[in-house]
XYZ file of C-alpha atoms in Angstrom:
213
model
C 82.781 73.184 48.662
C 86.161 72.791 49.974
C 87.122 76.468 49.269
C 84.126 77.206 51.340
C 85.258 74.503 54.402
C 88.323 76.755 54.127
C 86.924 80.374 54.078
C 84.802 79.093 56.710
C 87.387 77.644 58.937
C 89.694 80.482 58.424
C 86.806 82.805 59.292
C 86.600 80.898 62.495
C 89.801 81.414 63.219
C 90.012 85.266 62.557
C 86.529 85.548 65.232
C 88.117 83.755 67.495
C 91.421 86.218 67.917
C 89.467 88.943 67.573
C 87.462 87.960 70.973
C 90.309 86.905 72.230
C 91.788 90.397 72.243
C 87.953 91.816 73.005
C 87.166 90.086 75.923
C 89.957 91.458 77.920
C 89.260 94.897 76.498
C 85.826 94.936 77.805
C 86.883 93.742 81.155
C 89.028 96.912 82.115
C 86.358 98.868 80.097
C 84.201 97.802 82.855
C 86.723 98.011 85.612
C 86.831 101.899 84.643
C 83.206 102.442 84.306
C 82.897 100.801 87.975
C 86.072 102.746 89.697
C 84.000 105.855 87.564
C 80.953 104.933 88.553
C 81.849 104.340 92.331
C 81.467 107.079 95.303
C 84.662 108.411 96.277
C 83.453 107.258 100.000
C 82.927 103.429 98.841
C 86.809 103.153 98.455
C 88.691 102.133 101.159
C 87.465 101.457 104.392
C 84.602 103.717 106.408
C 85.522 106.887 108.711
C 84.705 105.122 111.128
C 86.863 102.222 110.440
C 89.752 104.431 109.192
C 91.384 104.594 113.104
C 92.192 108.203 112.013
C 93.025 111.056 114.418
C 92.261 114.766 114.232
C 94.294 116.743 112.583
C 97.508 117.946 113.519
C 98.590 121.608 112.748
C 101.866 123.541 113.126
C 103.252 127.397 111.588
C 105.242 126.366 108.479
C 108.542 127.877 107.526
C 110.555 127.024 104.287
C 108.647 128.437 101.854
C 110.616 130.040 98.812
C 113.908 128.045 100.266
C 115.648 126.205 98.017
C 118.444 123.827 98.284
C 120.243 122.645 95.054
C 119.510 119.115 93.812
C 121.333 116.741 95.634
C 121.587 118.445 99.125
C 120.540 116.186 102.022
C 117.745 117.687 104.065
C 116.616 116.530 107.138
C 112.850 116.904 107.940
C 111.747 117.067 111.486
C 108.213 115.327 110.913
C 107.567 112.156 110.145
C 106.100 112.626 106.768
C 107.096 116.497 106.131
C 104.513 118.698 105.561
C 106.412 121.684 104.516
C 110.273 123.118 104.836
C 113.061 123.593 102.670
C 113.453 121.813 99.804
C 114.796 120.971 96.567
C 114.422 123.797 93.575
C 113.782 121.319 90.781
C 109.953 120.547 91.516
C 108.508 117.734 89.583
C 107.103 118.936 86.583
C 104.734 117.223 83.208
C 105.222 113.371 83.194
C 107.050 113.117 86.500
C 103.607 114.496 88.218
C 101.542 111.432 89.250
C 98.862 110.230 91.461
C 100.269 107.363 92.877
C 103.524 106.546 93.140
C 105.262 103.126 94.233
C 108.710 102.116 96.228
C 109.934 101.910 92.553
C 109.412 105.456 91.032
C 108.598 107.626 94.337
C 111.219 110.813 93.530
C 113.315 112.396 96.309
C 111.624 113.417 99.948
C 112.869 117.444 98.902
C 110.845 117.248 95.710
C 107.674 115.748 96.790
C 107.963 118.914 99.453
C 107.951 121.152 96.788
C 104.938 119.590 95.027
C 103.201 120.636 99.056
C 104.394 124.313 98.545
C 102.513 124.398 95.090
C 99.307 123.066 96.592
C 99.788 119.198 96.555
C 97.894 117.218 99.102
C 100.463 113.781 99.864
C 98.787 110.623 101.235
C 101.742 108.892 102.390
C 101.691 105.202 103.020
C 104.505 103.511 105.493
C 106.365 99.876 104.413
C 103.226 97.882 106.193
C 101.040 98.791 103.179
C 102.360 96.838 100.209
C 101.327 96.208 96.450
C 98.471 93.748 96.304
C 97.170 94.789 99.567
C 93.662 96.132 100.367
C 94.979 99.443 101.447
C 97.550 99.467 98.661
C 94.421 99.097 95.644
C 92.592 101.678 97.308
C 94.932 104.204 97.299
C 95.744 103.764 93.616
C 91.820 103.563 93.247
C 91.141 106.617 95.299
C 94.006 108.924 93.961
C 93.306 107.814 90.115
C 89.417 108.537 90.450
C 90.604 112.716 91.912
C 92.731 113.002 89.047
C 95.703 115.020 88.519
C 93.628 117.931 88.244
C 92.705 117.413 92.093
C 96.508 118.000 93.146
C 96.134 114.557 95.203
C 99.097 111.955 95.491
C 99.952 108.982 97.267
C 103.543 107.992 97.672
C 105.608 105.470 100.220
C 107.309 106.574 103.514
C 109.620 104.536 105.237
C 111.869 104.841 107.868
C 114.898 105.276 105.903
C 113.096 108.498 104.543
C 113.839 109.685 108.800
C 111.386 107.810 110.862
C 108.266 106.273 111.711
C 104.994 107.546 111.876
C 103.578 108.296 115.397
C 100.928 106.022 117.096
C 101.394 103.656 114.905
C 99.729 104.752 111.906
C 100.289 103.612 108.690
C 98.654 106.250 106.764
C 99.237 109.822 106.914
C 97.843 112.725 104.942
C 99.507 116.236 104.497
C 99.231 119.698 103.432
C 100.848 122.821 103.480
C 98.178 125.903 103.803
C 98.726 129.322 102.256
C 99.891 131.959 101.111
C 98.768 133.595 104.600
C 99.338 132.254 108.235
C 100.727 129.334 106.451
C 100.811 125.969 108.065
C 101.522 122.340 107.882
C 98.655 119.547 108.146
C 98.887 116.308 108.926
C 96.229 113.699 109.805
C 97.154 110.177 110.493
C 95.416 107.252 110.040
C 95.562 103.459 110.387
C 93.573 102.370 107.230
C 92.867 103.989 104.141
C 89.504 105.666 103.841
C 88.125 107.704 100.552
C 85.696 109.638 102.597
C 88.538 110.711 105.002
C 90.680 111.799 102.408
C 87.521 113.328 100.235
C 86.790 115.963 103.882
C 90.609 116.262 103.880
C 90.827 117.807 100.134
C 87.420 119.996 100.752
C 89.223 121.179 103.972
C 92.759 121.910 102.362
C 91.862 122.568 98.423
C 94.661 122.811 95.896
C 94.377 126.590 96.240
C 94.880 126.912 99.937
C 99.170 126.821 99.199
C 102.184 129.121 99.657
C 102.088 128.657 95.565
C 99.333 128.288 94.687
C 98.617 127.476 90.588
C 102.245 125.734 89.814
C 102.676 122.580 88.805
């Protein structure tokens, strides 16, 4: 009998780690299946709540020119959405679809990921981690998928200056191979069904290079 208090006890025990592990398992699980589940439009805040203006185009120039590594550039837009830039363009790993304050790479690089067909949804130093706008961009961005050539990444003013109007959200593109241009559209909040119309408007494949990484 007491060998069987024992097993029992120890049996106890052994359930009671293993839903201890479980239970936290299940509840991303079902974060995943509800970001999965969710309309891209749900995320974020409505169109009509997003403050955004309409979009700004202007001929782009840069294309092909490369700086080495290391070589200040200075952009004359405030986020770039095409120019000269840095050769080494981000590549495997480095390739994300959000990046934070912590791990954003260089301003010339992230210009190179627009020549290859990149749409950037910048964010300037009033969105911060924790914040609504700040979860829906990493909500947003992670339910497109690499595949969808959509990041987010920080702008600040160090990076050259502000954005205009006071936005705090701007999203950017740099059409091609033909009549290429630069897009921007800037917004105060961050909206999924803005950025949704934004990515059918200005697809990966619409890019002075189109197909690279």
């Amino acid at each position: 009998m007491r060998a069987i208090a024992v097993f029992g006890a120890a049996a106890v025990v052994v359930i009671g780690l293993i839903l201890a592990a479980l239970v936290p398992f299940l509840k991303d699980r079902s974060a995943d299946k509800k970001l999965a589940d969710a309309d891209l439009a749900s995320l974020g805040v409505s169109e009509n709540a997003a403050g955004c203006r309409a979009p700004v185009t202007k001929d782009a120039t840069g294309s092909g020119q490369h700086e080495n590594p290391g070589t200040p550039i200075t952009y004359p837009d405030h986020p770039p959405a095409f120019g000269k830039h840095w050769g080494n363009f981000l590549y495997g790993s480095e390739i994300r679809t959000f990046y934070s304050r912590q791990d954003r790479p260089e301003l010339e690089r992230m210009v190179h990921s627009l020549e290859h067909g990149h749409t950037i949804v910048w964010y300037d130093d009033s969105i911060t981690a924790g914040d609504a706008d700040y979860e829906a961009l990493e909500q947003i961005t992670s339910k497109l998928g690499l595949d969808s050539y959509v990041m987010a990444a920080p702008y600040d003013k160090a990076d050259g200056g502000a954005f205009p109007d006071g936005a705090h959200v701007a999203i950017t593109h740099w059409t091609g191979p033909a009549d290429q241009k630069g897009v921007w559209q800037y917004c105060d909040k961050v909206s999924g069904s803005v950025i949704k119309s934004f990515v059918t408007e200005h697809p990966k494949e619409s890019a002075p290079e189109p197909g690279a990484a």
